[in-house]
Structures are given as C-alpha cells and as structure tokens.
Amino acid sequence: MTGENSLLFIILFPLISTIISYLLGRIRESYRDVFNIFSTFIMFIFVSSLYLKVLSEDMRLLVPNIMGTGLYLKLNAFRYIFVWLTTLIWFLVIVYSISYMKSYKDKNRYYVFFMLTYWSTLGVFISEDLLNLFTFFEIMSLTSYPLIIHEEEKSSHEAGDTYIIMAVAGGLVLLMGLFLLYDFTQTLLLGELKIAVSKIGDIKYLIASLILFGFGVKAGAVPLHIWLPKAHPAAPAPASAILSGILLKTGIFGIMITTGYMFPDDFNISSVILVLGFTTMFIGGLLALFQRNIKRTLAYSSMSQMGYILVGIGLMGILGEHKAIAFYGTLYHIINHVIYKVLLFLAAGAVYMCLHRLDINSILGFGKNKNIFKYLFLIGLCGIIGMPGFNGFISKNLLHHALAEALHIYGGIWLTLGEYIFVISSGFTTAYMLKLFVAIFMEGEDKYSKEKYISKTTFIPMVILALLILFIGVNPQFVIKVIEKASISFGIYGEIPIDFYSIENIKSSFVSIGLGVLVYILFIRKHLRVVSDKKITYINTTLSWFSIEKNIYIPLFKFIFRILSFVLKVFDEGLIKLIYLINDNMKKIGNVEIKFENDVDGKLKELLNKKFSLTGYKLSSITYSIYIFGVMLLVILITLMY
C-alpha cells in the first residue's frame, strides 16, 4: 500500500468503524463490542506494519478543496510514535471497557463518542496543516466532553462544564493565533513556517503566546489545568485512561511542533515553557500528596508529569545545538507516561468495578489478598517513580542530564532552583504513590477477600502494559532507536552517549526515591493520616486552600459577563431607539402629500407608502432578531457558568 493510501486508511477507517459500531449497537450490544475490539485491533496491526516504511521515508497525502486550504496529512517517525501509542492504548482500553461498562446505561452513546475521539485524535497527530490540526483538535474536545459527563451526575456535569469552557476558550485563543500567523506568513503548513516566521519580527511572540495558550489548556499546564483534576475522576475509568494517557499528549504534541518547527531554539519562548514546566511539575505533585480519591490523585500526578515533559521541551529550546539529550528525554517520558499512567487508571477502575468507591478511606485494604493486582499496581508505581529497571528510570535520568547540561552552560540561581524542584517533585511522586499503595494493599482490615473480583478481560490490558514497562526499562535502546529517527525532524542527528545504568544514575534515582519515602513518613503519615480508635482516616487540607478556579477565574468571568451585559444593553437600547427614529421618519415621509402629474389614480403614491412602511418593518425585524440572538447567547453563557 502506498503512503497516500496508508494515510487515507488511517483517517477514514476509524470514522467508518464508528458508524458501523453505532448501527451494530442498535441491533445487539455484543455485536458492537466484538466489532470495536476487532476494528481497533486491525488499526493497531496496520499502524504497526508501517514501522519500517515510516523509518525509511515520510508519508504524505494532499486532498485539495477540503477545509478551504486542502487536507494535508503527514506521517514521519516523530508523528508515528504518537499514532502507534494511540492505536495501542485505544485497543487495550476498548478490551477493558467491555467488562467495565457492563453496568452503565447509554453504552452505545459512550462508544460512539469514544471512537469519534479516537478518530479525531489520530487526525491531530497526522495533520501537516495547522488549520487541519485545529479542526481535529476541536472535534476531539467536543467528542470527549460526553465521555466526561457520561454518568450524568452533578459532579460529572460540573466537571464537564469546566472542561468544555476551558476547551472552547483555549480553542478560540488558538484560532486567533492561527489567524495572525496566516496573516503575517500566508501559510499554515508546518514545513514552511520555520522560514516564514523568522521574517515577521517580534509579532511572533504574540502569535506564539496565543498558540501555546490553546495547546497549554489541553496539556494541563498551570494555570490552565483546572479542568484536569475534575474531569479525570468524573469520567468512567476507560475514558480517564485515554484522557490522561493520550489526550494530554495532543496538547504536548502541539507545543512541541510550535517550539520545534515554528520557533526552533527561541530562548525567550523556551524559557517561558521551562518556567511553566517547573511550576506545573511542583504544584501537581504537591497537590497530589493531599488527595484521597485515587483518580484525583492520579489526575494531579498527570499534571505533574506533564510538567516534566514541558521542562524537557523548554530545555530543548535553551540548549540549542546541545538539545539532543533533552529531546530524547522528552519523547521517552511521553512514551513512558502513556504506558504507566494508563495502567494506573485501569487499576483504579478495577477497584471501582468491585466497590463503586474510590476514596481511600473507604477502600483501605482492598488489595491485601489480591496478589496479581498488587504486582500490576506495583509495576506501575515503580515505573512512575523512576525505579531502576523500570521505564520511568530512563526518561527521568535523561531529563535530569539535560537539566544538568543547561546548568553547566548557563549556571545561575534559577536553573539551580529548577534542579531542586526537579528532585523534590520526583520525591513527591514517590510519596503520593506510596500513600496509595499502602492504603490499598497494606492498611485496613481484610474485609474485601470475598468481594467480586475483576474479569480476565480486564486483566489482559493491564498485564500487557505492565510487561511494556518492564521491557522498556530493561531495553532502553529499543526505544532510543525509534527516537533517533524521530529526532531528525527537529534537526538532531546522531546518538546520545549515555550509560543509562551507571552508578551515578542509579544513585540519583534512589536519592529522589529516598526523599519521597521521607516525605511519606514525616509528612503524610504524621499530618495527613489520623488514627482514632484503630480507625485510619486520611485528611485533605487543600479543600480550604486558595483556588484558581473559584478565587480568580469565576469572579473574573462574572465581572467580564456583567461588563459585557451592560455594554450590550446600552448598545441594544441605542440601536432600538435609532431604529424607532428611522421608522417614525419613514412614516412621516410616507404621510407627506406628494403630487405626481401622471399619477391620476394615486397608485404611485400608494406604492411609495408601502415601500416606506415595509422598510420600517424590516428594520424593526432586524432589531428584534439581534435582540433574540443576544438573549440566546446570554442564556448559553449563564448555563455554562452556573
């Protein structure tokens, strides 16, 4: 199959499969479930079969007269990593969903939007034109919204409202950036933007800010992260897994192509991303320490892990010609986070399937006698904390080496502070994961031994992900070879000479892990864990802390809403008065006695009067239409805000 046909298959097959899946679901649910597994497996096998071809040459497809400027698709080694991970995770999560979704209602609706999100996500990763990418990006935001509110509880709708407001706001800001970019460069093709942007002057910083804002919302970067800790716990576990594992990476993908393709090695832009990365890393890890809901802990954990990736992207820009190690660490950590975070969310879903609860206070000791489940969770834990022998160890050390390289080149107190934040945040990761592990598998009474246990189809995806964590951790060169090909897109050539399992790297890893153990013992055990009458209770003191959403965003939006309402009211009343004035004058003109020499029977005068009256009527109709449209907008805004 040619490259063009392959791309056409990637973009059309999931969409056609979604339609067939929906129709089968209306006939019989079992038909739909089998078909979804089959179609996602076919897609995964097909993408896997493209591995050698993609490494040797780029695939391109141009379909003119679509979306105005044409549909431009491209698949190279860099994009292939995202596409392959997406097809793998969707297949595994679909298998997992069969058992998980049994007790849910409206399953056909869930699967339709689940598969549409799959299709649009693939579209984001293979789009070569930013307008195409934006279109798929917004479709993805809209199709993932029903997944978040699927349970239709109050908390689900609140999470969905926050998610869709942030998604739409981010999309509008991103679109504004693309408008400016096209206005100054006359192109939105990624391959042409590097040269085009270099000629537009300092306006590029405004454009970069707008585009990075839009992608930053989806990446969960501070202070645009407010949707993330609400959406993940609200959605069913399979949806949470793809939200954290894949959808966050669409934002990261957008930031990487923005900084790497359009603004390569720009020190100012990269410095801002670096600061945002450290901030996101630290705040996400800190807030995760206090959480009691497993999925909410994992949500803040994902936020923190996105901070690591943003730090890597920022280091790529400020290191310039020495950016290879930062690129390898960034892409390696993206791969790692997809694998271990999906495993951990599926594990949380397994707990929920049995108990329909996720608060660790009410599930203490659930996994005491569930050894297979315990080991799977432990593998995910070891992966995320960077334990030697597991996948996270490799990427965290690569990122740490890149940070050390930047500190060696530039020095200064800020990068030194950044290194401390890096180590402390890694300690936070160990502490909050240890908190979950101890609460679920070691503490509490052995009262869940007779609970209904999860099915084998639920275990299979988790086992595959756990094996991947071990394989990638023990065989880092397997991933490094793929990243080496992907690095060519960013002007990086050659291998990185690093002994991954050197004594220094192992020591560095155990320093952060040891720090995390101390945080767990001295802070979590002493201040967040209360024992009363032999009953263990974890407390969350952040519930009374300052909230960006409640203390900044909501008051700000309400203020803007009131100001705009006042301005529009003044404008509306002024417009109505103007229309009435024009209408009255028309009537007066129509009542003026006009004599026409040839208008013997008065028909011409009657015709003019009708025309004047009709004009006044049309103007009044336009006014009322504008008013009704304004009311509709106000109703929508009020619904979203409240």
Short mmCIF file of C-alpha atoms in Angstrom, two decimals, residues 190-602:
data_model
loop_
_atom_site.label_atom_id
_atom_site.label_comp_id
_atom_site.label_asym_id
_atom_site.label_seq_id
_atom_site.Cartn_x
_atom_site.Cartn_y
_atom_site.Cartn_z
CA LEU A 190 4.34 23.22 9.25
CA GLY A 191 7.10 22.57 6.74
CA GLU A 192 7.05 26.20 5.58
CA LEU A 193 6.54 28.02 8.87
CA LYS A 194 10.11 27.94 10.17
CA ILE A 195 11.38 30.23 7.40
CA ALA A 196 8.16 32.26 7.20
CA VAL A 197 8.06 33.01 10.95
CA SER A 198 11.70 34.11 11.02
CA LYS A 199 10.77 37.09 8.82
CA ILE A 200 7.85 38.56 10.79
CA GLY A 201 9.68 40.21 13.70
CA ASP A 202 8.56 40.42 17.32
CA ILE A 203 4.88 39.85 16.49
CA LYS A 204 5.89 36.19 16.59
CA TYR A 205 5.86 36.34 20.40
CA LEU A 206 2.19 37.34 20.45
CA ILE A 207 1.41 34.58 17.96
CA ALA A 208 3.40 32.04 19.99
CA SER A 209 1.63 33.08 23.21
CA LEU A 210 -1.82 32.58 21.68
CA ILE A 211 -0.98 29.21 20.12
CA LEU A 212 0.76 27.92 23.24
CA PHE A 213 -2.22 29.04 25.36
CA GLY A 214 -4.54 26.92 23.23
CA PHE A 215 -2.33 23.84 23.39
CA GLY A 216 -1.44 24.50 27.03
CA VAL A 217 -5.07 24.09 28.08
CA LYS A 218 -5.16 20.55 26.72
CA ALA A 219 -1.71 19.77 28.16
CA GLY A 220 -2.90 20.70 31.68
CA ALA A 221 -0.21 23.33 32.22
CA VAL A 222 -0.51 25.73 35.17
CA PRO A 223 -2.61 27.91 35.36
CA LEU A 224 -4.78 26.32 32.64
CA HIS A 225 -5.05 22.97 34.42
CA ILE A 226 -8.30 23.48 36.34
CA TRP A 227 -10.31 21.05 34.17
CA LEU A 228 -7.90 18.17 34.66
CA PRO A 229 -8.42 17.20 38.34
CA LYS A 230 -12.20 17.48 37.86
CA ALA A 231 -12.58 15.66 34.53
CA HIS A 232 -10.47 12.58 35.32
CA PRO A 233 -12.39 11.49 38.46
CA ALA A 234 -15.76 12.26 36.85
CA ALA A 235 -15.27 10.19 33.70
CA PRO A 236 -15.51 6.38 33.62
CA ALA A 237 -12.09 4.78 34.13
CA PRO A 238 -11.53 3.87 30.45
CA ALA A 239 -12.22 7.48 29.47
CA SER A 240 -9.94 8.72 32.27
CA ALA A 241 -7.20 6.47 30.91
CA ILE A 242 -7.34 7.95 27.41
CA LEU A 243 -7.77 11.49 28.78
CA SER A 244 -4.56 11.17 30.75
CA GLY A 245 -2.66 8.81 28.50
CA ILE A 246 -3.42 10.25 25.07
CA LEU A 247 -5.49 13.46 25.07
CA LEU A 248 -2.99 15.31 27.25
CA LYS A 249 -0.38 14.39 24.64
CA THR A 250 -2.28 16.24 21.91
CA GLY A 251 -1.53 19.44 23.80
CA ILE A 252 2.09 18.37 24.29
CA PHE A 253 2.31 17.48 20.59
CA GLY A 254 1.04 20.96 19.69
CA ILE A 255 3.58 22.62 21.99
CA MET A 256 6.41 20.51 20.56
CA ILE A 257 5.65 21.36 16.95
CA THR A 258 5.14 25.03 17.85
CA THR A 259 8.51 25.35 19.56
CA GLY A 260 10.38 22.81 17.44
CA TYR A 261 9.05 23.61 13.97
CA MET A 262 7.89 27.23 14.08
CA PHE A 263 10.11 28.81 16.75
CA PRO A 264 13.13 26.49 17.00
CA ASP A 265 15.73 27.37 19.63
CA ASP A 266 13.99 30.63 20.58
CA PHE A 267 15.44 31.32 24.02
CA ASN A 268 12.59 33.56 25.23
CA ILE A 269 9.76 31.21 24.32
CA SER A 270 11.66 28.20 25.63
CA SER A 271 12.41 29.96 28.93
CA VAL A 272 8.71 30.63 29.49
CA ILE A 273 7.88 26.97 28.80
CA LEU A 274 10.66 25.90 31.16
CA VAL A 275 9.25 28.03 33.98
CA LEU A 276 5.73 26.73 33.31
CA GLY A 277 7.12 23.20 33.33
CA PHE A 278 8.78 23.56 36.73
CA THR A 279 5.66 25.23 38.15
CA THR A 280 3.34 22.54 36.78
CA MET A 281 5.65 19.77 37.95
CA PHE A 282 5.85 21.07 41.51
CA ILE A 283 2.23 22.17 42.05
CA GLY A 284 0.80 18.99 40.53
CA GLY A 285 3.00 16.79 42.72
CA LEU A 286 2.30 18.84 45.85
CA LEU A 287 -1.48 18.74 45.42
CA ALA A 288 -1.39 15.01 44.68
CA LEU A 289 0.02 14.40 48.17
CA PHE A 290 -3.20 15.57 49.82
CA GLN A 291 -5.82 13.80 47.68
CA ARG A 292 -7.95 10.92 48.93
CA ASN A 293 -9.69 9.92 45.69
CA ILE A 294 -7.45 7.56 43.70
CA LYS A 295 -8.32 9.03 40.32
CA ARG A 296 -7.98 12.59 41.57
CA THR A 297 -4.51 11.71 42.89
CA LEU A 298 -3.62 10.25 39.50
CA ALA A 299 -5.04 13.36 37.78
CA TYR A 300 -2.74 15.69 39.72
CA SER A 301 0.02 13.18 39.08
CA SER A 302 -0.59 13.51 35.33
CA MET A 303 -0.42 17.26 35.71
CA SER A 304 2.95 16.91 37.44
CA GLN A 305 4.24 14.51 34.79
CA MET A 306 3.25 16.98 32.07
CA GLY A 307 5.50 19.40 33.95
CA TYR A 308 8.45 17.06 33.38
CA ILE A 309 7.67 16.97 29.67
CA LEU A 310 7.32 20.76 29.47
CA VAL A 311 10.68 21.11 31.22
CA GLY A 312 12.15 18.87 28.53
CA ILE A 313 10.59 20.98 25.76
CA GLY A 314 11.89 24.16 27.38
CA LEU A 315 15.39 22.69 27.70
CA MET A 316 15.35 21.75 24.02
CA GLY A 317 15.00 25.42 23.16
CA ILE A 318 17.58 26.89 25.51
CA LEU A 319 20.21 24.20 24.86
CA GLY A 320 20.27 24.94 21.13
CA GLU A 321 22.75 22.65 19.39
CA HIS A 322 23.09 20.60 22.58
CA LYS A 323 19.37 19.81 22.73
CA ALA A 324 19.61 16.14 21.71
CA ILE A 325 19.52 14.74 25.24
CA ALA A 326 16.55 16.97 26.15
CA PHE A 327 14.65 15.78 23.07
CA TYR A 328 15.36 12.11 23.82
CA GLY A 329 14.29 12.55 27.44
CA THR A 330 11.11 14.42 26.49
CA LEU A 331 9.92 11.91 23.92
CA TYR A 332 10.93 8.96 26.08
CA HIS A 333 8.95 10.38 29.00
CA ILE A 334 5.92 10.91 26.76
CA ILE A 335 6.03 7.22 25.84
CA ASN A 336 6.55 6.16 29.45
CA HIS A 337 3.74 8.31 30.82
CA VAL A 338 1.27 6.92 28.32
CA ILE A 339 2.04 3.36 29.42
CA TYR A 340 2.26 3.57 33.20
CA LYS A 341 -0.48 6.15 33.67
CA VAL A 342 -2.99 4.18 31.61
CA LEU A 343 -2.09 1.10 33.68
CA LEU A 344 -2.68 3.01 36.93
CA PHE A 345 -6.03 4.42 35.77
CA LEU A 346 -7.16 0.95 34.70
CA ALA A 347 -6.13 -0.31 38.13
CA ALA A 348 -8.24 2.43 39.74
CA GLY A 349 -11.11 1.35 37.51
CA ALA A 350 -10.71 -2.22 38.72
CA VAL A 351 -11.19 -1.03 42.30
CA TYR A 352 -14.27 0.95 41.27
CA MET A 353 -15.77 -2.04 39.43
CA CYS A 354 -15.68 -4.03 42.66
CA LEU A 355 -16.61 -1.42 45.28
CA HIS A 356 -18.05 1.57 43.35
CA ARG A 357 -15.89 3.74 45.56
CA LEU A 358 -12.51 5.38 45.08
CA ASP A 359 -11.93 7.23 48.35
CA ILE A 360 -9.00 5.50 50.04
CA ASN A 361 -10.68 5.95 53.44
CA SER A 362 -13.45 3.60 52.37
CA ILE A 363 -11.34 1.04 50.47
CA LEU A 364 -8.46 0.51 52.90
CA GLY A 365 -7.03 -2.97 52.49
CA PHE A 366 -8.95 -3.79 49.30
CA GLY A 367 -5.94 -5.37 47.60
CA LYS A 368 -4.42 -7.23 50.56
CA ASN A 369 -5.02 -10.73 49.19
CA LYS A 370 -5.12 -9.86 45.51
CA ASN A 371 -1.54 -10.62 44.58
CA ILE A 372 -1.73 -10.29 40.78
CA PHE A 373 -3.48 -6.95 41.10
CA LYS A 374 -0.95 -5.85 43.73
CA TYR A 375 2.01 -6.68 41.48
CA LEU A 376 0.48 -4.90 38.47
CA PHE A 377 -0.09 -1.77 40.53
CA LEU A 378 3.42 -2.05 41.97
CA ILE A 379 4.92 -2.21 38.47
CA GLY A 380 3.04 0.97 37.52
CA LEU A 381 4.24 2.59 40.75
CA CYS A 382 7.87 1.64 40.08
CA GLY A 383 7.57 2.97 36.55
CA ILE A 384 6.28 6.39 37.53
CA ILE A 385 8.72 6.94 40.41
CA GLY A 386 11.74 6.07 38.23
CA MET A 387 12.86 2.91 39.97
CA PRO A 388 15.92 1.37 38.22
CA GLY A 389 14.82 -1.47 35.94
CA PHE A 390 11.54 0.24 35.04
CA ASN A 391 10.77 2.60 32.15
CA GLY A 392 10.49 5.86 34.11
CA PHE A 393 14.08 5.48 35.33
CA ILE A 394 15.43 6.05 31.81
CA SER A 395 13.43 9.13 30.85
CA LYS A 396 13.78 10.88 34.20
CA ASN A 397 17.54 10.44 34.10
CA LEU A 398 17.69 11.75 30.53
CA LEU A 399 15.72 14.84 31.56
CA HIS A 400 17.91 15.29 34.63
CA HIS A 401 21.05 15.07 32.44
CA ALA A 402 19.58 17.71 30.12
CA LEU A 403 18.92 19.98 33.09
CA ALA A 404 22.47 19.44 34.34
CA GLU A 405 23.74 20.32 30.86
CA ALA A 406 21.80 23.60 30.92
CA LEU A 407 23.09 24.36 34.40
CA HIS A 408 26.65 23.69 33.21
CA ILE A 409 26.27 26.02 30.20
CA TYR A 410 24.34 28.90 31.78
CA GLY A 411 24.72 28.46 35.53
CA GLY A 412 22.74 30.86 37.74
CA ILE A 413 20.41 30.61 40.69
CA TRP A 414 17.26 29.97 38.63
CA LEU A 415 18.45 26.77 36.99
CA THR A 416 19.87 25.66 40.33
CA LEU A 417 16.42 26.24 41.84
CA GLY A 418 14.97 24.28 38.92
CA GLU A 419 17.15 21.29 39.74
CA TYR A 420 15.96 21.36 43.36
CA ILE A 421 12.34 21.50 42.13
CA PHE A 422 13.05 18.54 39.83
CA VAL A 423 14.38 16.39 42.68
CA ILE A 424 11.68 17.47 45.16
CA SER A 425 8.91 16.84 42.63
CA SER A 426 10.33 13.37 41.99
CA GLY A 427 10.18 12.84 45.75
CA PHE A 428 6.53 13.94 45.75
CA THR A 429 5.81 11.30 43.09
CA THR A 430 7.21 8.56 45.32
CA ALA A 431 5.34 9.88 48.36
CA TYR A 432 1.82 10.05 46.87
CA MET A 433 2.19 6.73 45.06
CA LEU A 434 3.43 5.11 48.26
CA LYS A 435 0.41 6.58 50.03
CA LEU A 436 -1.94 4.90 47.53
CA PHE A 437 -0.11 1.59 47.62
CA VAL A 438 -0.03 1.35 51.41
CA ALA A 439 -3.69 2.38 51.74
CA ILE A 440 -4.97 -0.07 49.12
CA PHE A 441 -2.72 -3.08 49.70
CA MET A 442 -1.32 -2.90 53.23
CA GLU A 443 -3.58 -1.00 55.66
CA GLY A 444 -7.06 -1.67 56.95
CA GLU A 445 -8.89 -4.88 57.74
CA ASP A 446 -9.04 -7.90 55.49
CA LYS A 447 -12.76 -7.46 54.72
CA TYR A 448 -12.70 -7.48 50.92
CA SER A 449 -11.40 -11.01 50.34
CA LYS A 450 -14.87 -12.19 49.32
CA GLU A 451 -15.63 -9.22 47.09
CA LYS A 452 -16.43 -9.98 43.45
CA TYR A 453 -13.16 -9.82 41.60
CA ILE A 454 -12.42 -8.41 38.16
CA SER A 455 -12.60 -10.50 34.98
CA LYS A 456 -9.73 -11.82 32.89
CA THR A 457 -10.55 -9.42 30.05
CA THR A 458 -9.89 -6.60 32.48
CA PHE A 459 -6.54 -8.07 33.47
CA ILE A 460 -5.22 -8.63 29.94
CA PRO A 461 -4.69 -4.93 29.04
CA MET A 462 -3.11 -4.28 32.44
CA VAL A 463 -0.70 -7.21 32.07
CA ILE A 464 0.36 -6.04 28.59
CA LEU A 465 1.06 -2.53 29.88
CA ALA A 466 2.99 -3.88 32.87
CA LEU A 467 5.15 -6.01 30.58
CA LEU A 468 5.85 -2.96 28.40
CA ILE A 469 7.01 -1.02 31.47
CA LEU A 470 9.48 -3.78 32.29
CA PHE A 471 10.62 -4.33 28.70
CA ILE A 472 11.25 -0.62 28.01
CA GLY A 473 13.03 -0.23 31.32
CA VAL A 474 15.40 -3.14 30.72
CA ASN A 475 15.87 -2.47 26.97
CA PRO A 476 16.11 1.32 26.60
CA GLN A 477 17.95 1.03 23.28
CA PHE A 478 14.79 -0.35 21.69
CA VAL A 479 13.03 2.98 22.24
CA ILE A 480 16.17 5.05 21.67
CA LYS A 481 16.43 3.74 18.08
CA VAL A 482 12.92 4.96 17.30
CA ILE A 483 13.54 8.34 18.95
CA GLU A 484 16.78 8.66 16.98
CA LYS A 485 14.78 8.57 13.73
CA ALA A 486 12.19 10.97 15.14
CA SER A 487 14.90 13.45 16.15
CA ILE A 488 15.75 14.15 12.51
CA SER A 489 12.53 16.19 12.22
CA PHE A 490 13.98 18.56 14.83
CA GLY A 491 17.41 18.89 13.23
CA ILE A 492 19.07 16.42 15.61
CA TYR A 493 21.46 13.81 14.25
CA GLY A 494 23.49 11.11 15.95
CA GLU A 495 23.21 9.04 19.09
CA ILE A 496 23.47 10.15 22.70
CA PRO A 497 26.45 8.58 24.50
CA ILE A 498 24.89 7.71 27.86
CA ASP A 499 25.34 4.70 30.09
CA PHE A 500 21.78 4.51 31.40
CA TYR A 501 22.56 2.14 34.27
CA SER A 502 25.65 3.88 35.54
CA ILE A 503 26.26 4.08 39.29
CA GLU A 504 25.68 7.84 39.15
CA ASN A 505 22.26 7.47 37.51
CA ILE A 506 21.16 4.74 39.92
CA LYS A 507 22.33 6.83 42.86
CA SER A 508 20.46 9.88 41.57
CA SER A 509 17.28 7.83 41.22
CA PHE A 510 17.49 6.45 44.75
CA VAL A 511 18.13 9.95 46.15
CA SER A 512 14.75 11.17 44.86
CA ILE A 513 13.03 7.92 45.87
CA GLY A 514 14.56 8.16 49.36
CA LEU A 515 13.39 11.76 49.62
CA GLY A 516 9.90 10.61 48.69
CA VAL A 517 9.93 7.94 51.38
CA LEU A 518 10.89 10.60 53.92
CA VAL A 519 8.05 12.88 52.73
CA TYR A 520 5.66 9.96 53.11
CA ILE A 521 6.85 9.05 56.62
CA LEU A 522 7.36 12.54 58.03
CA PHE A 523 4.50 14.38 56.35
CA ILE A 524 1.80 12.06 55.06
CA ARG A 525 1.93 9.57 57.94
CA LYS A 526 2.20 12.26 60.62
CA HIS A 527 -0.02 15.05 59.26
CA LEU A 528 -2.43 13.61 56.68
CA ARG A 529 -3.13 10.25 58.33
CA VAL A 530 -5.21 10.17 61.51
CA VAL A 531 -5.71 7.06 63.67
CA SER A 532 -8.66 7.14 66.06
CA ASP A 533 -9.99 4.04 67.83
CA LYS A 534 -7.89 1.92 65.47
CA LYS A 535 -9.64 3.52 62.52
CA ILE A 536 -7.38 5.07 59.86
CA THR A 537 -8.53 8.24 58.13
CA TYR A 538 -6.71 10.36 55.57
CA ILE A 539 -7.49 14.08 55.51
CA ASN A 540 -7.25 16.61 52.69
CA THR A 541 -6.37 20.09 53.94
CA THR A 542 -6.26 21.59 50.44
CA LEU A 543 -10.06 21.82 50.34
CA SER A 544 -9.81 25.18 52.11
CA TRP A 545 -6.82 26.42 50.12
CA PHE A 546 -6.78 29.18 47.55
CA SER A 547 -8.41 28.01 44.32
CA ILE A 548 -7.52 29.48 40.93
CA GLU A 549 -10.91 28.49 39.58
CA LYS A 550 -13.04 29.72 42.49
CA ASN A 551 -10.99 32.75 43.51
CA ILE A 552 -9.80 34.03 40.13
CA TYR A 553 -11.46 32.54 37.06
CA ILE A 554 -15.10 32.50 38.16
CA PRO A 555 -15.06 36.07 39.64
CA LEU A 556 -13.18 37.30 36.56
CA PHE A 557 -15.64 35.65 34.15
CA LYS A 558 -18.59 37.03 36.11
CA PHE A 559 -17.08 40.53 36.04
CA ILE A 560 -16.49 40.31 32.29
CA PHE A 561 -20.00 38.93 31.87
CA ARG A 562 -21.54 41.86 33.75
CA ILE A 563 -19.45 44.45 31.88
CA LEU A 564 -20.35 42.94 28.51
CA SER A 565 -24.00 42.72 29.52
CA PHE A 566 -24.01 46.43 30.42
CA VAL A 567 -22.25 47.45 27.21
CA LEU A 568 -24.51 45.29 25.06
CA LYS A 569 -27.58 46.62 26.88
CA VAL A 570 -26.55 50.22 26.15
CA PHE A 571 -25.80 49.31 22.55
CA ASP A 572 -29.08 47.42 22.21
CA GLU A 573 -31.21 50.23 23.65
CA GLY A 574 -29.40 52.79 21.49
CA LEU A 575 -29.91 50.67 18.41
CA ILE A 576 -33.62 50.23 19.15
CA LYS A 577 -34.09 53.97 19.64
CA LEU A 578 -32.26 54.61 16.37
CA ILE A 579 -34.49 52.12 14.54
CA TYR A 580 -37.64 53.67 16.02
CA LEU A 581 -36.40 57.10 14.98
CA ILE A 582 -35.78 55.92 11.43
CA ASN A 583 -39.12 54.12 11.41
CA ASP A 584 -41.01 57.21 12.57
CA ASN A 585 -39.31 59.36 9.96
CA MET A 586 -40.21 56.82 7.30
CA LYS A 587 -43.83 57.01 8.37
CA LYS A 588 -43.76 60.81 8.30
CA ILE A 589 -42.27 60.75 4.82
CA GLY A 590 -44.94 58.28 3.82
CA ASN A 591 -47.69 60.59 5.05
CA VAL A 592 -46.41 63.64 3.15
CA GLU A 593 -48.74 64.74 0.42
CA ILE A 594 -46.87 64.24 -2.80
CA LYS A 595 -48.48 65.15 -6.07
CA PHE A 596 -47.45 63.44 -9.25
CA GLU A 597 -48.62 64.89 -12.52
CA ASN A 598 -49.03 61.48 -14.14
CA ASP A 599 -50.35 59.71 -11.00
CA VAL A 600 -54.03 60.29 -11.69
CA ASP A 601 -55.38 57.38 -9.66
CA GLY A 602 -52.81 57.69 -6.78
#
